[in-house]
Amino acid sequence: MSRSAGSTGNGPGPEEPGTRWAAGEGRAGPVREPNPARVLALGFAGVILLGGLLLSLPFAWEPGHRVSFLDALFTATSAVCVTGLVVVNTAETFSTAGELIILALIQVGGLGIMTMSTLFAILVGKRITFRERLLIQESLGQLSPAGMVRLVLYVAAVTAGFEVVGATLLTLYWWQAYDMPFGLAAYRGLFHAVSAFNNAGFDVFDSRRPSLERFAGDPVITLTIGGLIVAGGLGFTVLADLGRRLRHPRHRLSLHTRLVLWTTAALLVLGTVLVAAGEWSNPATMGRLSPGGRFWAALFHSITPRTAGFNMLPMAELTNLTVLATILLMFVGGSPAGTAGGIKTTTLALLLATVRATVRGEDELVLMERRIPTLVVAKALALAVMAAGLVLAVTVGMLLWDGHSLEATVFEVVSAFGTVGLSLGITPELTAAGKVLILLTMYAGRVGPLTVAVALTRRGRRPRAVRYPEERVLVG
């Protein structure tokens, strides 16, 4: 591969194919601006469809089991959208081949379509064009197409590093502490490490004690899987910035990194306190654990809605306070440019800061001695409103066509939107209409409501030809 075109992180030079493409490759007349959002949305849809087809084939099932195409498509959507909602138990229904397909879908969905395709292109020596850099920029939520190849390589290295370390720790611990056969411990360690870092929430334990309930209060499992969840949810931009800080101690962390770290820490502390308050004396969840075990269980349940989907506590036995806290944490989710869903921590931080600035009568939003552009605040507000509208619309549809309680329905819809995977137990009982609604919600949550909207509507940016007079509107 040419060093100048494919192996550096800089944008293409004036003679590179990317620029010729942007300029029309020598053809006369304007070239239509690409719509990266549409390409990404279609890319996710294509991988989901392929995964659904593979999981609907007999070789992907355990003997004596049969999976309908709708259930296979639901499972593939949940895997690619790194959600973890399942209509059938993964370990009991799918063969090893089926589980490996799910694991591959989780990895592709977590890293993103463009990241995986770019890695493949680099391996076969293909040049990365400017159009492809724009697509990578959109998929990783970056502000500039410069340095995209370098970032993709960094993302791959970081992902592999976290997953290998996590898989090793889980393998050794389950082999020694829980007396699992080494081969089984290694397989489960790899599967759960990939699932955790990509915030997927899929597990390969049987349905007698689903997810991680058998490890409730275990500090090693909490710190290992919880640490992978948090690392994946911070976002690759933050991980790269923290890496630069480790290599160069005088490097100043970006505003984005500081905002993500502060908001993540605040939500973890607040979530742990609320879960502990709701479940400390509940004999069906944490009441049977030691005080130390209760702390670890509360901490894990504060981490997992951000948006992993593993659970150590029986979901059907949670108190109303914990259910409400979980819904709120799921709606917020993780941070941009990572493997998590939700409206994201930075969106929450910007909205709260905007409220504070409005109450104080400030005409500019300032955070950590930096002024935030109005367009960024407007985007955060639009994302939150669209997310709330999507959740409300799907909830109405679920209540009309599925018939479960309001609490369980809202929980299921928010879990699907936040690509979390937690459920109050209604997922296997969903009707065909309910499965389709949740499937579409998972897709919208992973791709992003704004991305979906842009993919469906944008025809190119057109500056306004007229500047209209200003007039105030009464608010409040």
PDB file of N, CA, C and O in Angstrom, residues 442-465:
ATOM      1  N   MET A 442     -33.989  -0.528  18.560  1.00  0.00           N
ATOM      2  CA  MET A 442     -32.568  -0.843  18.749  1.00  0.00           C
ATOM      3  C   MET A 442     -31.733  -0.279  17.609  1.00  0.00           C
ATOM      4  O   MET A 442     -30.648   0.284  17.832  1.00  0.00           O
ATOM      5  N   TYR A 443     -32.224  -0.431  16.403  1.00  0.00           N
ATOM      6  CA  TYR A 443     -31.507   0.073  15.230  1.00  0.00           C
ATOM      7  C   TYR A 443     -31.353   1.593  15.300  1.00  0.00           C
ATOM      8  O   TYR A 443     -30.258   2.129  15.105  1.00  0.00           O
ATOM      9  N   ALA A 444     -32.445   2.282  15.601  1.00  0.00           N
ATOM     10  CA  ALA A 444     -32.392   3.746  15.697  1.00  0.00           C
ATOM     11  C   ALA A 444     -31.476   4.180  16.832  1.00  0.00           C
ATOM     12  O   ALA A 444     -30.750   5.172  16.720  1.00  0.00           O
ATOM     13  N   GLY A 445     -31.497   3.435  17.945  1.00  0.00           N
ATOM     14  CA  GLY A 445     -30.647   3.783  19.067  1.00  0.00           C
ATOM     15  C   GLY A 445     -29.170   3.601  18.761  1.00  0.00           C
ATOM     16  O   GLY A 445     -28.337   4.395  19.206  1.00  0.00           O
ATOM     17  N   ARG A 446     -28.817   2.565  18.000  1.00  0.00           N
ATOM     18  CA  ARG A 446     -27.407   2.336  17.685  1.00  0.00           C
ATOM     19  C   ARG A 446     -26.906   3.304  16.619  1.00  0.00           C
ATOM     20  O   ARG A 446     -25.822   3.892  16.751  1.00  0.00           O
ATOM     21  N   VAL A 447     -27.660   3.469  15.561  1.00  0.00           N
ATOM     22  CA  VAL A 447     -27.230   4.386  14.497  1.00  0.00           C
ATOM     23  C   VAL A 447     -27.318   5.830  14.977  1.00  0.00           C
ATOM     24  O   VAL A 447     -26.486   6.667  14.623  1.00  0.00           O
ATOM     25  N   GLY A 448     -28.323   6.120  15.814  1.00  0.00           N
ATOM     26  CA  GLY A 448     -28.522   7.469  16.336  1.00  0.00           C
ATOM     27  C   GLY A 448     -29.719   8.133  15.694  1.00  0.00           C
ATOM     28  O   GLY A 448     -29.836   8.118  14.458  1.00  0.00           O
ATOM     29  N   PRO A 449     -30.631   8.704  16.498  1.00  0.00           N
ATOM     30  CA  PRO A 449     -31.811   9.351  15.920  1.00  0.00           C
ATOM     31  C   PRO A 449     -31.475  10.437  14.915  1.00  0.00           C
ATOM     32  O   PRO A 449     -32.115  10.548  13.865  1.00  0.00           O
ATOM     33  N   LEU A 450     -30.444  11.252  15.226  1.00  0.00           N
ATOM     34  CA  LEU A 450     -30.070  12.316  14.293  1.00  0.00           C
ATOM     35  C   LEU A 450     -29.526  11.734  12.991  1.00  0.00           C
ATOM     36  O   LEU A 450     -29.842  12.226  11.905  1.00  0.00           O
ATOM     37  N   THR A 451     -28.720  10.683  13.094  1.00  0.00           N
ATOM     38  CA  THR A 451     -28.164  10.061  11.889  1.00  0.00           C
ATOM     39  C   THR A 451     -29.266   9.477  11.021  1.00  0.00           C
ATOM     40  O   THR A 451     -29.245   9.613   9.793  1.00  0.00           O
ATOM     41  N   VAL A 452     -30.218   8.801  11.666  1.00  0.00           N
ATOM     42  CA  VAL A 452     -31.343   8.241  10.917  1.00  0.00           C
ATOM     43  C   VAL A 452     -32.128   9.344  10.224  1.00  0.00           C
ATOM     44  O   VAL A 452     -32.493   9.236   9.041  1.00  0.00           O
ATOM     45  N   ALA A 453     -32.387  10.441  10.949  1.00  0.00           N
ATOM     46  CA  ALA A 453     -33.143  11.546  10.373  1.00  0.00           C
ATOM     47  C   ALA A 453     -32.406  12.169   9.188  1.00  0.00           C
ATOM     48  O   ALA A 453     -32.999  12.448   8.144  1.00  0.00           O
ATOM     49  N   VAL A 454     -31.094  12.368   9.359  1.00  0.00           N
ATOM     50  CA  VAL A 454     -30.302  12.951   8.275  1.00  0.00           C
ATOM     51  C   VAL A 454     -30.254  12.004   7.082  1.00  0.00           C
ATOM     52  O   VAL A 454     -30.349  12.416   5.930  1.00  0.00           O
ATOM     53  N   ALA A 455     -30.128  10.707   7.376  1.00  0.00           N
ATOM     54  CA  ALA A 455     -30.078   9.725   6.292  1.00  0.00           C
ATOM     55  C   ALA A 455     -31.360   9.726   5.481  1.00  0.00           C
ATOM     56  O   ALA A 455     -31.349   9.504   4.267  1.00  0.00           O
ATOM     57  N   LEU A 456     -32.477   9.990   6.129  1.00  0.00           N
ATOM     58  CA  LEU A 456     -33.763   9.951   5.443  1.00  0.00           C
ATOM     59  C   LEU A 456     -34.124  11.258   4.758  1.00  0.00           C
ATOM     60  O   LEU A 456     -34.906  11.271   3.815  1.00  0.00           O
ATOM     61  N   THR A 457     -33.553  12.369   5.242  1.00  0.00           N
ATOM     62  CA  THR A 457     -34.055  13.657   4.772  1.00  0.00           C
ATOM     63  C   THR A 457     -33.042  14.514   4.045  1.00  0.00           C
ATOM     64  O   THR A 457     -33.422  15.308   3.192  1.00  0.00           O
ATOM     65  N   ARG A 458     -31.747  14.419   4.385  1.00  0.00           N
ATOM     66  CA  ARG A 458     -30.816  15.422   3.863  1.00  0.00           C
ATOM     67  C   ARG A 458     -30.575  15.249   2.370  1.00  0.00           C
ATOM     68  O   ARG A 458     -30.297  14.159   1.893  1.00  0.00           O
ATOM     69  N   ARG A 459     -30.627  16.345   1.659  1.00  0.00           N
ATOM     70  CA  ARG A 459     -30.344  16.363   0.221  1.00  0.00           C
ATOM     71  C   ARG A 459     -29.147  17.265  -0.089  1.00  0.00           C
ATOM     72  O   ARG A 459     -28.940  17.657  -1.218  1.00  0.00           O
ATOM     73  N   GLY A 460     -28.396  17.579   0.921  1.00  0.00           N
ATOM     74  CA  GLY A 460     -27.284  18.512   0.728  1.00  0.00           C
ATOM     75  C   GLY A 460     -27.539  19.795   1.486  1.00  0.00           C
ATOM     76  O   GLY A 460     -28.682  20.220   1.658  1.00  0.00           O
ATOM     77  N   ARG A 461     -26.504  20.403   1.969  1.00  0.00           N
ATOM     78  CA  ARG A 461     -26.642  21.612   2.770  1.00  0.00           C
ATOM     79  C   ARG A 461     -26.859  22.804   1.852  1.00  0.00           C
ATOM     80  O   ARG A 461     -26.061  23.073   0.954  1.00  0.00           O
ATOM     81  N   ARG A 462     -27.920  23.532   2.128  1.00  0.00           N
ATOM     82  CA  ARG A 462     -28.237  24.706   1.312  1.00  0.00           C
ATOM     83  C   ARG A 462     -28.282  25.933   2.208  1.00  0.00           C
ATOM     84  O   ARG A 462     -29.157  26.038   3.071  1.00  0.00           O
ATOM     85  N   PRO A 463     -27.346  26.867   2.047  1.00  0.00           N
ATOM     86  CA  PRO A 463     -27.386  28.083   2.855  1.00  0.00           C
ATOM     87  C   PRO A 463     -28.613  28.909   2.519  1.00  0.00           C
ATOM     88  O   PRO A 463     -29.066  28.950   1.381  1.00  0.00           O
ATOM     89  N   ARG A 464     -29.177  29.556   3.543  1.00  0.00           N
ATOM     90  CA  ARG A 464     -30.353  30.400   3.318  1.00  0.00           C
ATOM     91  C   ARG A 464     -29.976  31.612   2.477  1.00  0.00           C
ATOM     92  O   ARG A 464     -28.968  32.272   2.723  1.00  0.00           O
ATOM     93  N   ALA A 465     -30.792  31.891   1.498  1.00  0.00           N
ATOM     94  CA  ALA A 465     -30.527  33.041   0.624  1.00  0.00           C
ATOM     95  C   ALA A 465     -31.039  34.344   1.243  1.00  0.00           C
ATOM     96  O   ALA A 465     -30.641  35.420   0.826  1.00  0.00           O
TER      97      ALA A 465
END
